CSV table of C-alpha atoms in Angstrom, one decimal:
chain,number,residue,atom,x,y,z
A,15,MET,CA,170.2,93.1,114.7
A,16,SER,CA,172.6,95.5,116.6
A,17,LYS,CA,171.3,98.7,118.3
A,18,GLU,CA,174.3,100.3,118.3
A,19,LYS,CA,173.9,103.7,115.9
A,20,PRO,CA,176.2,104.3,113.0
A,21,PHE,CA,177.4,107.6,114.0
A,22,PRO,CA,177.5,109.3,117.2
A,23,GLU,CA,174.6,111.5,118.4
A,24,TYR,CA,175.6,115.1,119.8
A,25,LYS,CA,174.0,115.5,123.5
A,26,ARG,CA,174.0,119.0,124.9
A,27,LYS,CA,174.0,119.7,128.5
A,28,LEU,CA,172.2,122.3,130.2
A,29,GLY,CA,174.6,125.3,131.3
A,30,PRO,CA,175.0,126.6,134.8
A,31,GLY,CA,173.5,129.6,133.5
A,32,TRP,CA,170.4,128.1,131.3
A,33,TRP,CA,168.2,130.7,133.7
A,34,LEU,CA,169.7,133.6,132.2
A,35,ALA,CA,168.7,132.7,128.6
A,36,ASN,CA,165.2,133.9,129.1
A,37,SER,CA,163.2,136.3,131.4
A,38,HIS,CA,161.1,133.9,132.2
A,39,PHE,CA,163.6,131.4,133.7
A,40,THR,CA,165.2,134.3,135.5
A,41,GLN,CA,162.0,135.6,137.3
A,42,TYR,CA,161.4,131.8,138.1
A,43,MET,CA,164.8,131.1,139.7
A,44,ILE,CA,164.5,134.3,141.8
A,45,ARG,CA,161.1,132.6,143.1
A,46,GLU,CA,163.6,129.7,143.9
A,47,TRP,CA,166.0,131.7,145.8
A,48,THR,CA,163.5,133.2,147.9
A,49,SER,CA,163.8,130.1,150.1
A,50,PHE,CA,167.3,131.1,150.7
A,51,PHE,CA,166.0,134.1,152.5
A,52,VAL,CA,163.2,132.8,154.2
A,53,ALA,CA,165.2,130.1,155.7
A,54,VAL,CA,168.0,132.3,156.7
A,55,PHE,CA,165.2,134.8,158.2
A,56,SER,CA,163.9,132.1,160.4
A,57,LEU,CA,166.7,130.9,161.9
A,58,ILE,CA,167.6,134.6,163.0
A,59,TYR,CA,163.8,134.7,164.1
A,60,ILE,CA,164.8,131.6,166.0
A,61,TYR,CA,167.6,133.1,167.6
A,62,GLU,CA,166.1,135.8,168.7
A,63,LEU,CA,163.1,133.9,170.5
A,64,SER,CA,165.9,131.8,172.0
A,65,LEU,CA,167.2,135.1,173.6
A,66,PHE,CA,163.9,136.2,174.8
A,67,ALA,CA,163.2,133.1,176.1
A,68,SER,CA,166.3,132.7,178.1
A,69,GLY,CA,166.3,136.1,179.9
A,70,ALA,CA,169.0,138.0,177.5
A,71,ARG,CA,165.9,140.4,176.7
A,72,ALA,CA,168.4,143.7,175.9
A,73,ASP,CA,170.7,141.4,173.6
A,74,ALA,CA,167.6,140.4,171.9
A,75,LEU,CA,166.2,144.0,171.6
A,76,ASN,CA,170.0,145.3,170.3
A,77,LEU,CA,169.9,142.2,167.8
A,78,LEU,CA,166.6,143.4,166.3
A,79,LYS,CA,167.7,147.2,166.0
A,80,ASN,CA,171.0,146.3,164.4
A,81,PRO,CA,171.1,148.2,160.9
A,82,GLY,CA,172.4,144.6,159.2
A,83,VAL,CA,169.4,142.7,160.5
A,84,ILE,CA,166.9,145.3,159.5
A,85,ALA,CA,168.4,145.7,156.1
A,86,PHE,CA,168.3,141.8,155.6
A,87,ASN,CA,164.5,141.9,157.0
A,88,VAL,CA,163.5,144.2,154.3
A,89,LEU,CA,165.1,142.6,151.6
A,90,ALA,CA,163.6,139.0,153.1
A,91,LEU,CA,160.6,141.2,153.2
A,92,LEU,CA,160.6,142.1,149.0
A,93,PHE,CA,161.8,138.4,147.9
A,94,THR,CA,158.8,137.0,150.0
A,95,LEU,CA,156.3,139.2,148.4
A,96,TYR,CA,157.8,138.5,145.2
A,97,HIS,CA,157.2,134.9,146.2
A,98,ALA,CA,153.6,135.5,147.5
A,99,PHE,CA,152.8,137.8,144.3
A,100,THR,CA,154.0,135.4,141.8
A,101,TRP,CA,152.7,132.0,143.4
A,102,PHE,CA,149.1,134.2,144.0
A,103,TYR,CA,149.1,134.3,139.9
A,104,LEU,CA,150.3,131.4,139.1
A,105,ILE,CA,147.2,130.0,141.2
A,106,GLY,CA,145.1,131.8,139.0
A,107,LYS,CA,146.4,129.9,136.0
A,108,VAL,CA,146.5,126.6,137.8
A,109,GLN,CA,142.9,126.8,139.5
A,110,PRO,CA,140.9,128.9,137.3
A,111,ILE,CA,137.1,129.3,138.8
A,112,LYS,CA,134.1,128.8,136.4
A,113,MET,CA,131.3,131.5,136.7
A,114,GLY,CA,128.9,130.8,134.4
A,115,LYS,CA,130.1,131.0,130.7
A,116,THR,CA,133.3,133.1,132.3
A,117,THR,CA,136.5,131.5,133.7
A,118,SER,CA,138.5,133.7,136.2
A,119,LYS,CA,141.9,135.2,134.8
A,120,PRO,CA,145.2,134.8,136.4
A,121,TRP,CA,145.2,138.6,137.7
A,122,GLN,CA,142.0,138.2,139.5
A,123,ALA,CA,143.5,135.7,141.3
A,124,LEU,CA,146.2,137.8,142.3
A,125,LEU,CA,144.0,140.8,143.1
A,126,VAL,CA,141.8,138.5,145.9
A,127,ASN,CA,144.8,136.9,147.4
A,128,ILE,CA,146.6,140.7,147.8
A,129,VAL,CA,143.2,141.6,149.2
A,130,LEU,CA,143.0,138.8,151.6
A,131,LEU,CA,146.7,139.0,152.4
A,132,LEU,CA,146.1,142.3,153.3
A,133,ILE,CA,143.2,141.8,155.6
A,134,VAL,CA,145.2,138.7,157.3
A,135,SER,CA,148.2,141.0,157.7
A,136,PHE,CA,146.3,143.6,159.4
A,137,ALA,CA,144.1,141.1,161.6
A,138,VAL,CA,147.4,139.5,162.9
A,139,ILE,CA,149.1,143.0,163.5
A,140,GLU,CA,145.9,144.3,165.5
A,141,ILE,CA,145.5,141.3,167.6
A,142,LEU,CA,148.9,140.3,168.3
A,143,VAL,CA,151.0,143.7,168.3
A,144,LEU,CA,148.5,146.7,168.8
A,145,ARG,CA,146.4,145.2,171.7
B,55,MET,CA,157.2,142.0,94.9
B,56,SER,CA,160.4,143.2,96.7
B,57,GLN,CA,162.9,141.0,98.2
B,58,ASP,CA,164.9,141.3,101.4
B,59,ILE,CA,168.0,139.3,102.4
B,60,ALA,CA,167.5,137.4,105.3
B,61,THR,CA,170.9,135.8,106.8
B,62,ILE,CA,169.9,132.4,108.3
B,63,ARG,CA,172.8,131.2,110.9
B,64,VAL,CA,171.8,127.4,111.1
B,65,THR,CA,173.4,124.8,113.4
B,66,ARG,CA,175.6,122.1,111.2
B,67,TYR,CA,176.6,118.7,112.4
B,68,ARG,CA,177.7,115.8,110.4
B,69,PRO,CA,178.2,112.9,112.8
B,70,GLU,CA,180.6,111.1,110.3
B,71,LYS,CA,183.0,114.1,109.9
B,72,ASP,CA,182.4,116.8,112.8
B,73,GLY,CA,183.2,116.4,116.3
B,74,LYS,CA,180.6,118.7,118.0
B,75,PRO,CA,178.0,121.1,116.0
B,76,TYR,CA,179.1,124.6,114.6
B,77,PHE,CA,177.1,127.6,112.9
B,78,GLN,CA,177.0,128.1,109.1
B,79,ASP,CA,175.3,131.5,107.5
B,80,TYR,CA,173.3,131.5,104.3
B,81,LYS,CA,171.9,134.5,102.5
B,82,VAL,CA,168.3,133.9,101.4
B,83,PRO,CA,166.3,136.0,99.6
B,84,TYR,CA,162.8,136.6,101.2
B,85,ARG,CA,159.3,138.5,100.4
B,86,LYS,CA,157.1,139.0,103.3
B,87,ASP,CA,155.0,135.8,102.9
B,88,MET,CA,158.1,133.4,103.9
B,89,VAL,CA,158.8,131.6,107.2
B,90,VAL,CA,162.1,130.3,108.2
B,91,LEU,CA,161.2,126.7,106.8
B,92,ASP,CA,161.1,128.3,103.6
B,93,ALA,CA,164.5,129.8,103.9
B,94,LEU,CA,165.3,126.2,104.9
B,95,ASN,CA,164.0,124.9,101.7
B,96,TYR,CA,165.8,128.1,99.6
B,97,ILE,CA,169.2,126.6,101.5
B,98,LYS,CA,168.2,123.0,100.7
B,99,ALA,CA,167.4,123.5,97.1
B,100,HIS,CA,169.8,126.6,95.9
B,101,LEU,CA,172.8,126.7,98.4
B,102,ASP,CA,173.5,123.5,100.4
B,103,GLY,CA,171.8,120.2,99.7
B,104,THR,CA,173.4,118.6,102.5
B,105,LEU,CA,171.4,120.8,105.1
B,106,THR,CA,169.1,118.0,107.1
B,107,TYR,CA,166.0,119.1,108.9
B,108,ARG,CA,162.7,117.6,109.3
B,109,TRP,CA,159.3,119.1,107.9
B,110,SER,CA,155.9,118.0,106.0
B,111,CYS,CA,152.8,119.9,106.2
B,112,ARG,CA,154.0,123.5,106.3
B,113,MET,CA,150.9,124.6,108.1
B,114,GLY,CA,150.9,124.2,111.9
B,115,VAL,CA,149.4,120.7,111.6
B,116,CYS,CA,152.1,117.9,111.9
B,117,GLY,CA,154.6,119.4,114.5
B,118,SER,CA,157.4,117.8,112.4
B,119,CYS,CA,159.5,121.2,111.9
B,120,GLY,CA,160.3,122.7,115.3
B,121,ALA,CA,163.5,123.8,116.1
B,122,ASN,CA,164.9,126.7,118.3
B,123,VAL,CA,164.7,129.9,116.1
B,124,ASP,CA,166.7,133.1,117.7
B,125,GLY,CA,166.8,130.7,121.0
B,126,VAL,CA,163.1,130.5,121.4
B,127,PRO,CA,161.5,126.4,120.9
B,128,LYS,CA,159.2,127.2,117.6
B,129,LEU,CA,157.6,125.6,114.5
B,130,THR,CA,159.6,127.2,111.7
B,131,CYS,CA,156.7,126.9,109.0
B,132,ALA,CA,155.1,129.6,111.8
B,133,SER,CA,158.0,132.0,112.1
B,134,PHE,CA,157.8,135.0,109.6
B,135,LEU,CA,161.3,136.0,108.0
B,136,HIS,CA,160.2,139.8,108.3
B,137,GLU,CA,160.0,139.4,112.1
B,138,PHE,CA,163.4,139.4,112.4
B,139,LYS,CA,164.4,141.8,109.7
B,140,GLY,CA,168.1,143.3,110.1
B,141,ARG,CA,169.0,140.6,112.5
B,142,THR,CA,170.6,137.4,111.7
B,143,ILE,CA,168.1,134.4,112.5
B,144,LYS,CA,169.5,131.6,114.4
B,145,VAL,CA,168.0,128.2,113.5
B,146,GLU,CA,169.0,125.5,116.1
B,147,PRO,CA,167.7,121.7,116.8
B,148,LEU,CA,165.5,121.4,119.8
B,149,THR,CA,167.0,122.1,122.9
B,150,HIS,CA,167.5,118.6,125.2
B,151,PHE,CA,167.3,116.1,122.3
B,152,PRO,CA,170.4,114.6,121.2
B,153,VAL,CA,171.1,116.1,118.2
B,154,ILE,CA,171.4,113.3,115.0
B,155,LYS,CA,172.3,115.7,112.1
B,156,ASP,CA,172.0,119.4,111.8
B,157,LEU,CA,168.6,120.3,112.6
B,158,VAL,CA,167.4,116.7,113.3
B,159,VAL,CA,167.0,115.5,116.9
B,160,ASN,CA,166.3,112.1,118.3
B,161,MET,CA,163.0,111.6,119.2
B,162,ASP,CA,162.9,108.2,120.8
B,163,ASP,CA,162.7,109.5,124.6
B,164,PHE,CA,159.5,111.2,123.8
B,165,MET,CA,157.6,108.3,121.8
B,166,HIS,CA,158.4,105.9,124.3
B,167,LYS,CA,156.9,108.6,127.0
B,168,LEU,CA,154.0,108.8,124.5
B,169,VAL,CA,153.6,105.3,124.5
B,170,GLU,CA,154.0,104.4,128.1
B,171,ILE,CA,150.7,106.9,129.1
B,172,LYS,CA,148.7,104.9,126.8
B,173,PRO,CA,147.1,107.2,124.6
B,174,TRP,CA,144.1,105.9,124.1
B,175,ILE,CA,140.4,105.2,126.0
B,176,ILE,CA,140.6,102.5,128.0
B,177,ARG,CA,137.1,100.2,129.0
B,178,GLU,CA,136.9,98.2,132.0
B,179,LYS,CA,134.6,96.1,129.3
B,180,GLU,CA,134.2,97.1,125.7
B,181,SER,CA,130.2,97.8,124.9
B,182,PRO,CA,129.6,95.8,121.5
B,183,PRO,CA,129.4,98.1,118.6
B,184,GLU,CA,125.2,97.8,117.8
B,185,GLU,CA,124.9,99.5,121.4
B,186,GLY,CA,126.4,102.8,119.7
B,187,GLU,CA,129.1,105.2,120.7
B,188,TYR,CA,130.0,105.9,123.8
B,189,ARG,CA,127.9,109.5,124.5
B,190,GLN,CA,129.4,112.4,125.8
B,191,SER,CA,128.3,116.1,126.9
B,192,ALA,CA,129.5,119.7,125.5
B,193,GLU,CA,130.5,120.1,129.1
B,194,GLU,CA,132.4,117.0,129.8
B,195,LEU,CA,134.2,117.5,126.3
B,196,GLU,CA,135.1,120.7,127.3
B,197,ARG,CA,137.3,119.2,130.3
B,198,TYR,CA,139.8,117.6,128.3
B,199,ASP,CA,139.3,119.4,124.7
B,200,GLN,CA,142.1,121.8,124.5
B,201,PHE,CA,144.7,119.0,125.7
B,202,SER,CA,143.8,117.2,122.6
B,203,SER,CA,144.9,119.6,120.7
B,204,CYS,CA,148.7,118.7,121.0
B,205,ILE,CA,150.7,117.9,117.4
B,206,ASN,CA,153.7,116.6,119.9
B,207,CYS,CA,155.8,119.0,118.2
B,208,MET,CA,157.9,118.4,121.3
B,209,LEU,CA,158.6,122.2,121.7
B,210,CYS,CA,157.4,122.1,125.4
B,211,TYR,CA,159.9,119.7,125.9
B,212,SER,CA,162.7,121.8,124.3
B,213,ALA,CA,161.4,124.8,126.6
B,214,CYS,CA,161.2,122.8,130.1
B,215,PRO,CA,164.4,123.2,131.8
B,216,VAL,CA,163.4,120.2,134.4
B,217,TYR,CA,163.3,117.8,131.1
B,218,GLY,CA,166.5,119.4,130.5
B,219,LEU,CA,167.9,118.5,133.9
B,220,ASN,CA,166.6,115.2,134.3
B,221,GLU,CA,165.5,113.3,131.3
B,222,LYS,CA,163.9,110.7,132.8
B,223,PHE,CA,160.9,113.3,133.8
B,224,LEU,CA,157.7,112.3,131.9
B,225,GLY,CA,157.4,116.1,130.5
B,226,PRO,CA,154.8,118.7,129.4
B,227,ALA,CA,153.5,116.7,126.6
B,228,ALA,CA,153.1,113.5,127.6
B,229,THR,CA,151.2,114.2,131.0
B,230,ALA,CA,149.0,116.8,129.1
B,231,LEU,CA,148.0,114.1,126.9
B,232,ALA,CA,147.7,111.5,130.1
B,233,TYR,CA,145.3,114.0,131.9
B,234,ARG,CA,143.4,114.5,128.5
B,235,TYR,CA,142.4,110.7,129.0
B,236,ILE,CA,142.2,110.6,132.7
B,237,GLU,CA,139.3,113.8,132.5
B,238,ASP,CA,137.6,112.0,129.5
B,239,SER,CA,134.3,110.9,130.6
B,240,ARG,CA,134.4,107.6,128.2
B,241,ASP,CA,137.8,106.7,129.6
B,242,GLN,CA,138.2,104.3,132.7
B,243,GLY,CA,141.8,104.2,132.6
B,244,LYS,CA,142.5,106.2,135.8
B,245,ALA,CA,144.0,103.1,137.7
B,246,VAL,CA,146.4,102.3,135.1
B,247,ARG,CA,147.5,105.9,134.3
B,248,PHE,CA,147.9,107.1,137.8
B,249,PRO,CA,150.6,105.0,139.3
B,250,ILE,CA,152.4,106.2,135.9
B,251,VAL,CA,151.7,110.1,136.1
B,252,HIS,CA,152.2,109.9,139.9
B,253,GLU,CA,156.0,108.2,140.0
B,254,ILE,CA,158.6,110.6,141.2
B,255,GLU,CA,159.8,111.2,137.8
B,256,GLY,CA,156.0,112.0,137.0
B,257,VAL,CA,154.0,115.2,137.5
B,258,TRP,CA,155.6,115.5,141.0
B,259,GLU,CA,159.4,116.6,139.2
B,260,CYS,CA,157.8,119.8,137.9
B,261,THR,CA,158.8,122.9,139.7
B,262,LEU,CA,156.3,125.0,137.9
B,263,VAL,CA,158.5,126.9,135.8
B,264,GLY,CA,155.7,127.7,132.9
B,265,GLU,CA,157.8,128.1,129.9
B,266,CYS,CA,155.8,124.8,128.3
B,267,SER,CA,152.6,126.3,127.9
B,268,VAL,CA,154.4,129.5,126.5
B,269,VAL,CA,155.9,128.1,123.6
B,270,CYS,CA,152.8,125.5,122.7
B,271,PRO,CA,151.9,126.5,119.0
B,272,LYS,CA,148.4,125.1,119.6
B,273,GLY,CA,147.5,126.8,122.7
B,274,VAL,CA,147.7,123.9,125.2
B,275,ASP,CA,148.5,124.4,128.6
B,276,PRO,CA,150.6,121.4,129.6
B,277,MET,CA,151.2,123.4,133.1
B,278,LEU,CA,148.0,123.2,133.9
B,279,ALA,CA,147.5,119.6,133.2
B,280,ILE,CA,150.5,118.8,135.4
B,281,GLN,CA,149.2,120.9,138.2
B,282,LYS,CA,145.7,119.7,137.8
B,283,THR,CA,147.1,115.5,137.9
B,284,LYS,CA,149.0,116.8,141.0
B,285,ILE,CA,145.8,117.6,142.5
B,286,LEU,CA,143.8,114.9,141.5
B,287,GLY,CA,146.4,112.6,143.0
B,288,ALA,CA,146.6,114.2,146.0
B,289,THR,CA,142.9,114.6,146.6
B,290,ASN,CA,142.6,110.7,145.9
B,291,ALA,CA,145.6,110.0,148.3
B,292,LEU,CA,143.7,112.1,150.6
B,293,LYS,CA,140.7,110.1,150.0
B,294,SER,CA,142.1,106.6,150.4
B,295,LEU,CA,143.7,107.7,153.7
B,296,VAL,CA,140.5,108.9,155.1
B,297,MET,CA,138.7,106.2,153.6
B,298,PRO,CA,140.4,103.4,152.8
B,299,ARG,CA,138.0,100.8,151.4
B,300,GLY,CA,137.8,102.4,148.2
B,301,GLY,CA,137.6,106.2,148.7
B,302,GLY,CA,140.8,106.6,146.6
B,303,LYS,CA,138.8,105.6,143.3
């Protein structure tokens, strides 16, 4: 028997604006875009390190003080925090912890991870920067 | 009982006549207890007998009547008309599936995926019936219970942009069902199912959008099943690396 269908089926393709159709999709895509900011931040950071390593300390400091670089760093920080917080929340959804008869909620994982992030961040600043 | 009028904007596609789908509006009188499926049945009975759609149980059990209602994948039998009061209600076929006619989509790809994950209990050796049933504790049941509530309505596939971009992706419901058997203490088919769910287009294609779990009408969390399957796979791979002689079993 022929497998050919008597009439054509209509196949739809996902358009480029699919992520605007739903607020969850938009939030997801913003999280995906954070990788762009992290990548550019890393490139700037590596370049700064190379300036320090080659002895061009003044150029490196000038780059650090550049308003454009500062603005970009603030933006990159906001995107990175957005990424971190949404992932912390997802950890709670993906790995709920059973405690007796109750199971942990995603917001609890978010809270615990934010506290841990703050502790580690302050420890790094204290040990590597302030000392 | 008083009746309001709802405007239902339905996708029409008659492959023998139409090159592509278009919308057709219908005015449907409704009461507070009527759902979108009732409106479609009213259209079919009183306004346009050519309208084609799937339905069966009318009570959220069979999973046949899924459609995009106002852009969101829903069971039409569980979407009340009064919730859309004052708005035109757009009813479209489930996204990402080829349309056969009007609201009817081709389910072949989903059906193949369901069969592919072998949705039955696999035993290395079957016990004779006189030895009785395979016993299971309440805790063992709880590990997979929610994943056995899937009604194969395909709403999760319609909500998943990853499936929309790559139809080879195993997808939410099939993975949730695979995980249901992987976690079943009576099942011994891990070695058979793991290679299927851990293919490139298996669980690793999922990028954690999470909309599959939002739209599920039965409270199943396919996103959780997919991530748990990833964790199991990664743990197994690590065990195989550390203990090559049977560590990854």
